[in-house]
Short mmCIF file of C-alpha atoms in Angstrom, two decimals:
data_model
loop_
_atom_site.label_atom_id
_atom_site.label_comp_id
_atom_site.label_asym_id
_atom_site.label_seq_id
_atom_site.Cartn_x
_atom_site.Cartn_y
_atom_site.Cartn_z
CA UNK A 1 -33.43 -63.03 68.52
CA UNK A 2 -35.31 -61.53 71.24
CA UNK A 3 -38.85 -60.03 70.93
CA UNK A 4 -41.32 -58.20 73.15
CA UNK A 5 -45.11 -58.10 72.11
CA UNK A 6 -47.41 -56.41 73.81
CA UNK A 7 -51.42 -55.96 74.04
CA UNK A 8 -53.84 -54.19 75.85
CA UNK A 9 -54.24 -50.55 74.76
CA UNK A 10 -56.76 -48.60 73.81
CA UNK A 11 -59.39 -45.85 74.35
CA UNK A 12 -61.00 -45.51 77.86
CA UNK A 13 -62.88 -42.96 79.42
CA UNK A 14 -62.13 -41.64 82.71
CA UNK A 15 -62.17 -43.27 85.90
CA UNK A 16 -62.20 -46.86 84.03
CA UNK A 17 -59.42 -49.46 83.54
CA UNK A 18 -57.51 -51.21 80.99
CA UNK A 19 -54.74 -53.77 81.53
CA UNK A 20 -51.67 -54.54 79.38
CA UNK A 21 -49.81 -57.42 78.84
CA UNK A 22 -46.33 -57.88 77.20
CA UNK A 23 -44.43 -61.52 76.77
CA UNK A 24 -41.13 -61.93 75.55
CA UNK A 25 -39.76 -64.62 73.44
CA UNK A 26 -37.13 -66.04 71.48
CA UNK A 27 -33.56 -67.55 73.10
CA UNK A 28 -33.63 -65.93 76.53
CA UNK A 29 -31.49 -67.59 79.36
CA UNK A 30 -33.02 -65.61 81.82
CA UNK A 31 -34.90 -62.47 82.83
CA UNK A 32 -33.98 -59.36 85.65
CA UNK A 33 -35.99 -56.46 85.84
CA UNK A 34 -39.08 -55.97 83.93
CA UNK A 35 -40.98 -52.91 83.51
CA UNK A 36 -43.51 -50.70 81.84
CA UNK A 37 -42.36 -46.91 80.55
CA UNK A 38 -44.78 -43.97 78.84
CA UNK A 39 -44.52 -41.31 76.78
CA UNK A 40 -47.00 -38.49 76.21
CA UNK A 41 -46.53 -36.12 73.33
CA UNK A 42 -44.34 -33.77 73.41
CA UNK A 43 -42.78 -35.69 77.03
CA UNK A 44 -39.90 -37.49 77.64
CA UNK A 45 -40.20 -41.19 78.05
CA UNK A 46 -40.59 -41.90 81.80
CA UNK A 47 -41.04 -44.81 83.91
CA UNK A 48 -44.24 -46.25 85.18
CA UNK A 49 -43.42 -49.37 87.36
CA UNK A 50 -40.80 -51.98 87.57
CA UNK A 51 -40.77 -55.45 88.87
CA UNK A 52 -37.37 -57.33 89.76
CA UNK A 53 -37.16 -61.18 89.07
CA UNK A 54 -37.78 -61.68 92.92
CA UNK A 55 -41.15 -59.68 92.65
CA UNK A 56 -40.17 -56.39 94.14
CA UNK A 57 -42.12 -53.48 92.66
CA UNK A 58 -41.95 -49.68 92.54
CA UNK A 59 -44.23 -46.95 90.74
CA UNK A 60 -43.99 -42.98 89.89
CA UNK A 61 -45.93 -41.51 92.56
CA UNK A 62 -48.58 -40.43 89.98
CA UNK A 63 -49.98 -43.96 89.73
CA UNK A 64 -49.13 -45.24 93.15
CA UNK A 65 -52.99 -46.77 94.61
CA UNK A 66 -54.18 -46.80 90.74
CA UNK A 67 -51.30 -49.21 88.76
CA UNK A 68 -50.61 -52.59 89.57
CA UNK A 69 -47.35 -54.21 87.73
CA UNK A 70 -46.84 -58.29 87.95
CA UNK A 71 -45.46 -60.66 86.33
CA UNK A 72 -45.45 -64.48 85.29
CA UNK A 73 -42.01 -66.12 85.12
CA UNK A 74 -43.04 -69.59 83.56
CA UNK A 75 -44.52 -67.29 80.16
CA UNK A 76 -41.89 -64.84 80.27
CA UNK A 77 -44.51 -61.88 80.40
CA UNK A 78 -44.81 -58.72 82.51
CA UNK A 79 -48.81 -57.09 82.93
CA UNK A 80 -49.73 -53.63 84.05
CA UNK A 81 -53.60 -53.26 85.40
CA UNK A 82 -54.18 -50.02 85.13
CA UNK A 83 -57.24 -48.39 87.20
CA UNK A 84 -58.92 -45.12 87.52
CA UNK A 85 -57.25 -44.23 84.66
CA UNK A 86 -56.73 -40.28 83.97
CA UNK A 87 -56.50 -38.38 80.83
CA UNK A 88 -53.08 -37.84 82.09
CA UNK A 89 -52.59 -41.48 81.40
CA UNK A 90 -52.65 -41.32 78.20
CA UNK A 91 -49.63 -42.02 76.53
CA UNK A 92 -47.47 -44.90 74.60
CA UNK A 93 -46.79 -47.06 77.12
CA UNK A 94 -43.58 -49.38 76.53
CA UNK A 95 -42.19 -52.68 78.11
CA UNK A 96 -38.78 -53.38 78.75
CA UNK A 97 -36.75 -55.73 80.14
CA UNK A 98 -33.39 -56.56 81.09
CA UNK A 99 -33.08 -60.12 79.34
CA UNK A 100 -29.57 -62.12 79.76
CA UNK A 101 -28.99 -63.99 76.29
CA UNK A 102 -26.17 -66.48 76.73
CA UNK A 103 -23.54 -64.79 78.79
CA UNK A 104 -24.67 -61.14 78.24
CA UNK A 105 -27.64 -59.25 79.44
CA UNK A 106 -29.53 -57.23 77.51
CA UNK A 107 -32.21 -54.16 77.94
CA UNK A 108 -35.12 -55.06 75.18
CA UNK A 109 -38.35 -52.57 74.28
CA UNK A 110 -41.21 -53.78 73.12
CA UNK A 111 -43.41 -52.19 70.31
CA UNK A 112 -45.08 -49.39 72.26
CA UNK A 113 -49.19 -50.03 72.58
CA UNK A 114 -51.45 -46.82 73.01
CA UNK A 115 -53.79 -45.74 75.56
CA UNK A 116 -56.31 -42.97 75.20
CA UNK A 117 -57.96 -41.48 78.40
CA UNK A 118 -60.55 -39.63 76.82
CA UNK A 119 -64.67 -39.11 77.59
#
């Protein structure tokens, strides 16, 4: 079995920064493409950034300068620093990753963490 935990939301004001963190676990063979996703109320669930294995990012253009997605292959985790955050930020923001488990791959979500942009 495969999990995803993450940490790191919460309530920031304007302008400040919060960074998330998300590690997999369980019997993973290997890992692709990571990424983080958000959804705002009443929005449908969009992507944020992405990562490959090899380190090769992209962003939405609405975070481009402000996000910064990495991630640590030896602890199996993906992290999103987040800067001059926006009220538009705020959202549930989701990892995911495409996670091969013996001869299959797999896409995996994590829990879904919170983050409040709010003065």
């Amino acid at each position: 079995q495969v999990q995803l935990v993450e940490s790191g939301g919460g309530l920031v004001q304007p302008g400040g920064s919060l960074s998330l963190s998300c590690a997999a676990s369980g019997s993973i063979f290997s890992i692709n493409a990571m990424g983080w996703y958000r959804q705002a109320p009443g929005k449908e669930r969009e992507l944020v950034a992405a990562i490959s294995s090899d380190g090769t990012t992209n962003y939405v253009d609405s975070v481009k300068g402000r996000f910064t997605i990495s991630r640590d292959n030896a602890k199996n985790t993906v992290y999103l620093q987040m800067n001059s955050l926006k009220p538009e930020d705020t959202a549930v923001y989701y990892c995911n990753a495409d996670i091969r488990v013996s001869k299959y791959e797999y896409k995996y979500w994590g829990q879904g963490t919170q983050v409040t942009v709010s003065s």
